Amino acid sequence: MIIISSILIAVLLGALLKSHLELSRQMNLFYREKEARDEILRSLSDGIIQYDERFRIVLMNRRAEEFFGVKFEDLEDLEIVADIWDIKPEYRALVEVLHPELAPFTLTRGGETPSSDKGIEIHTSRPELKLLVVSKTIKERADRRGGYIKILRDISH
């Protein structure tokens, strides 16, 4: 009986060790892919903002931070609603991009060819920016909620 128990314990420990090693391998792969994605986002000349259905910023690259003069860390879990600029005036341009109907000027542009995206030219008030904004919807999946991405290109020059 002791021999059978010892064999079972050894088999279970072996299975546990194998599972642990596989989990470690998957985690390493995940973190390498995340680092690669983050490096791509950091190197883009366009701004990228991802937000959810409640207008909470999920992701913002460095270029978008530069456009708006804000840091992603300061925006996490904060709903970017229309009247937030009363409390945080420095968020005005960000609000105008997420809610284009509040911007001083908007104009639909692009989409002339099948390969060109349709976007909105948005002029913000503080800071004064002229951006071409292309919006994409992220479809909801079982393992991920839906949301939106805005790609921001500076067209002021």
Short mmCIF file of C-alpha atoms in Angstrom, two decimals:
data_model
loop_
_atom_site.label_atom_id
_atom_site.label_comp_id
_atom_site.label_asym_id
_atom_site.label_seq_id
_atom_site.Cartn_x
_atom_site.Cartn_y
_atom_site.Cartn_z
CA MET A 1 0.00 0.00 0.00
CA ILE A 2 2.83 2.42 0.83
CA ILE A 3 4.48 1.68 -2.53
CA ILE A 4 1.27 2.46 -4.45
CA SER A 5 0.80 5.69 -2.46
CA SER A 6 4.41 6.69 -3.15
CA ILE A 7 3.99 6.00 -6.88
CA LEU A 8 0.77 8.04 -6.99
CA ILE A 9 2.43 10.93 -5.18
CA ALA A 10 5.39 10.78 -7.59
CA VAL A 11 3.03 10.76 -10.62
CA LEU A 12 1.02 13.67 -9.22
CA LEU A 13 4.18 15.64 -8.46
CA GLY A 14 5.45 14.95 -11.97
CA ALA A 15 2.15 16.15 -13.48
CA LEU A 16 2.22 19.24 -11.25
CA LEU A 17 5.80 20.01 -12.26
CA LYS A 18 4.93 19.59 -15.95
CA SER A 19 1.93 21.94 -15.56
CA HIS A 20 4.08 24.48 -13.75
CA LEU A 21 6.72 24.41 -16.49
CA GLU A 22 4.06 24.82 -19.21
CA LEU A 23 2.48 27.72 -17.33
CA SER A 24 5.89 29.38 -16.96
CA ARG A 25 6.53 28.95 -20.68
CA GLN A 26 3.13 30.46 -21.56
CA MET A 27 3.71 33.39 -19.21
CA ASN A 28 7.10 34.10 -20.75
CA LEU A 29 5.56 34.00 -24.22
CA PHE A 30 2.77 36.34 -23.11
CA TYR A 31 5.20 38.87 -21.61
CA ARG A 32 7.47 38.78 -24.68
CA GLU A 33 4.48 39.43 -26.96
CA LYS A 34 3.27 42.22 -24.67
CA GLU A 35 6.71 43.85 -24.69
CA ALA A 36 6.85 43.62 -28.50
CA ARG A 37 3.38 45.21 -28.78
CA ASP A 38 4.30 47.94 -26.32
CA GLU A 39 7.50 48.71 -28.23
CA ILE A 40 5.53 49.01 -31.48
CA LEU A 41 3.04 51.37 -29.83
CA ARG A 42 5.86 53.48 -28.36
CA SER A 43 7.54 53.87 -31.74
CA LEU A 44 4.47 54.99 -33.72
CA SER A 45 4.32 58.58 -34.94
CA ASP A 46 0.51 58.48 -34.66
CA GLY A 47 -1.30 58.65 -31.36
CA ILE A 48 -3.33 55.63 -30.25
CA ILE A 49 -6.12 55.68 -27.68
CA GLN A 50 -8.15 52.63 -26.73
CA TYR A 51 -11.18 53.09 -24.51
CA ASP A 52 -14.18 51.11 -23.36
CA GLU A 53 -17.92 51.73 -23.68
CA ARG A 54 -17.84 53.93 -20.55
CA PHE A 55 -15.10 56.13 -22.06
CA ARG A 56 -12.42 54.84 -19.69
CA ILE A 57 -8.95 54.87 -21.28
CA VAL A 58 -7.60 51.33 -21.56
CA LEU A 59 -4.44 52.12 -23.52
CA MET A 60 -2.68 55.26 -24.66
CA ASN A 61 0.66 55.43 -26.41
CA ARG A 62 3.37 58.00 -25.78
CA ARG A 63 2.48 60.07 -28.86
CA ALA A 64 -1.14 60.48 -27.69
CA GLU A 65 0.17 61.52 -24.26
CA GLU A 66 2.28 64.18 -26.00
CA PHE A 67 -0.69 65.47 -28.02
CA PHE A 68 -2.83 65.99 -24.93
CA GLY A 69 -0.16 66.74 -22.34
CA VAL A 70 -1.42 63.97 -20.04
CA LYS A 71 -0.09 60.66 -18.77
CA PHE A 72 -1.94 57.39 -19.23
CA GLU A 73 -1.37 56.52 -15.58
CA ASP A 74 -3.38 59.61 -14.55
CA LEU A 75 -6.34 58.54 -16.69
CA GLU A 76 -6.76 54.90 -15.69
CA ASP A 77 -10.26 54.11 -14.42
CA LEU A 78 -11.36 57.69 -15.07
CA GLU A 79 -14.44 58.16 -17.26
CA ILE A 80 -13.69 60.84 -19.86
CA VAL A 81 -17.15 62.41 -19.91
CA ALA A 82 -18.13 65.77 -21.38
CA ASP A 83 -18.10 67.78 -18.17
CA ILE A 84 -14.81 66.45 -16.80
CA TRP A 85 -13.03 69.51 -18.22
CA ASP A 86 -14.79 71.60 -15.56
CA ILE A 87 -12.74 69.72 -12.97
CA LYS A 88 -9.66 69.01 -15.11
CA PRO A 89 -9.33 71.73 -17.80
CA GLU A 90 -6.15 70.02 -19.08
CA TYR A 91 -8.36 67.17 -20.38
CA ARG A 92 -10.34 69.46 -22.71
CA ALA A 93 -8.69 68.34 -25.99
CA LEU A 94 -8.96 64.69 -24.98
CA VAL A 95 -12.68 65.16 -24.30
CA GLU A 96 -13.10 66.87 -27.68
CA VAL A 97 -11.47 63.93 -29.46
CA LEU A 98 -13.48 61.29 -27.61
CA HIS A 99 -16.66 63.38 -28.01
CA PRO A 100 -16.16 65.11 -31.40
CA GLU A 101 -19.52 66.88 -31.17
CA LEU A 102 -17.90 69.09 -28.48
CA ALA A 103 -14.90 70.11 -30.61
CA PRO A 104 -14.84 73.62 -32.08
CA PHE A 105 -14.43 72.20 -35.61
CA THR A 106 -14.96 68.78 -37.21
CA LEU A 107 -14.98 67.69 -40.82
CA THR A 108 -15.42 64.21 -42.29
CA ARG A 109 -12.47 63.30 -44.52
CA GLY A 110 -11.00 60.37 -46.40
CA GLY A 111 -12.52 57.20 -47.72
CA GLU A 112 -12.01 58.27 -51.34
CA THR A 113 -10.37 54.98 -52.23
CA PRO A 114 -11.00 51.46 -50.88
CA SER A 115 -7.61 51.50 -49.14
CA SER A 116 -8.08 54.85 -47.40
CA ASP A 117 -9.76 55.10 -44.04
CA LYS A 118 -12.59 57.49 -43.42
CA GLY A 119 -11.75 59.83 -40.58
CA ILE A 120 -12.74 63.05 -38.94
CA GLU A 121 -10.61 66.16 -38.93
CA ILE A 122 -10.90 67.57 -35.43
CA HIS A 123 -9.57 70.91 -34.24
CA THR A 124 -9.27 71.04 -30.47
CA SER A 125 -9.24 74.18 -28.37
CA ARG A 126 -6.80 73.53 -25.50
CA PRO A 127 -4.20 72.65 -26.58
CA GLU A 128 -4.82 73.78 -30.14
CA LEU A 129 -4.45 70.69 -32.30
CA LYS A 130 -5.49 69.74 -35.81
CA LEU A 131 -5.87 65.97 -35.92
CA LEU A 132 -7.13 63.44 -38.41
CA VAL A 133 -8.89 60.87 -36.23
CA VAL A 134 -9.75 57.39 -37.50
CA SER A 135 -12.03 55.39 -35.21
CA LYS A 136 -12.30 51.62 -35.05
CA THR A 137 -14.67 49.46 -33.05
CA ILE A 138 -13.28 46.45 -31.20
CA LYS A 139 -15.74 43.61 -31.39
CA GLU A 140 -16.70 41.93 -28.15
CA ARG A 141 -15.53 38.34 -27.63
CA ALA A 142 -16.13 35.86 -24.87
CA ASP A 143 -12.70 36.58 -23.35
CA ARG A 144 -12.64 40.34 -23.97
CA ARG A 145 -15.05 43.24 -23.78
CA GLY A 146 -15.61 45.48 -26.76
CA GLY A 147 -14.38 49.02 -27.01
CA TYR A 148 -12.96 51.56 -29.40
CA ILE A 149 -9.64 52.69 -30.79
CA LYS A 150 -8.84 56.13 -32.11
CA ILE A 151 -5.79 56.65 -34.29
CA LEU A 152 -4.62 60.27 -34.20
CA ARG A 153 -2.49 61.91 -36.88
CA ASP A 154 -1.22 65.47 -36.50
CA ILE A 155 -2.22 67.42 -39.65
CA SER A 156 -1.42 70.91 -38.40
CA HIS A 157 1.64 71.36 -40.62
#
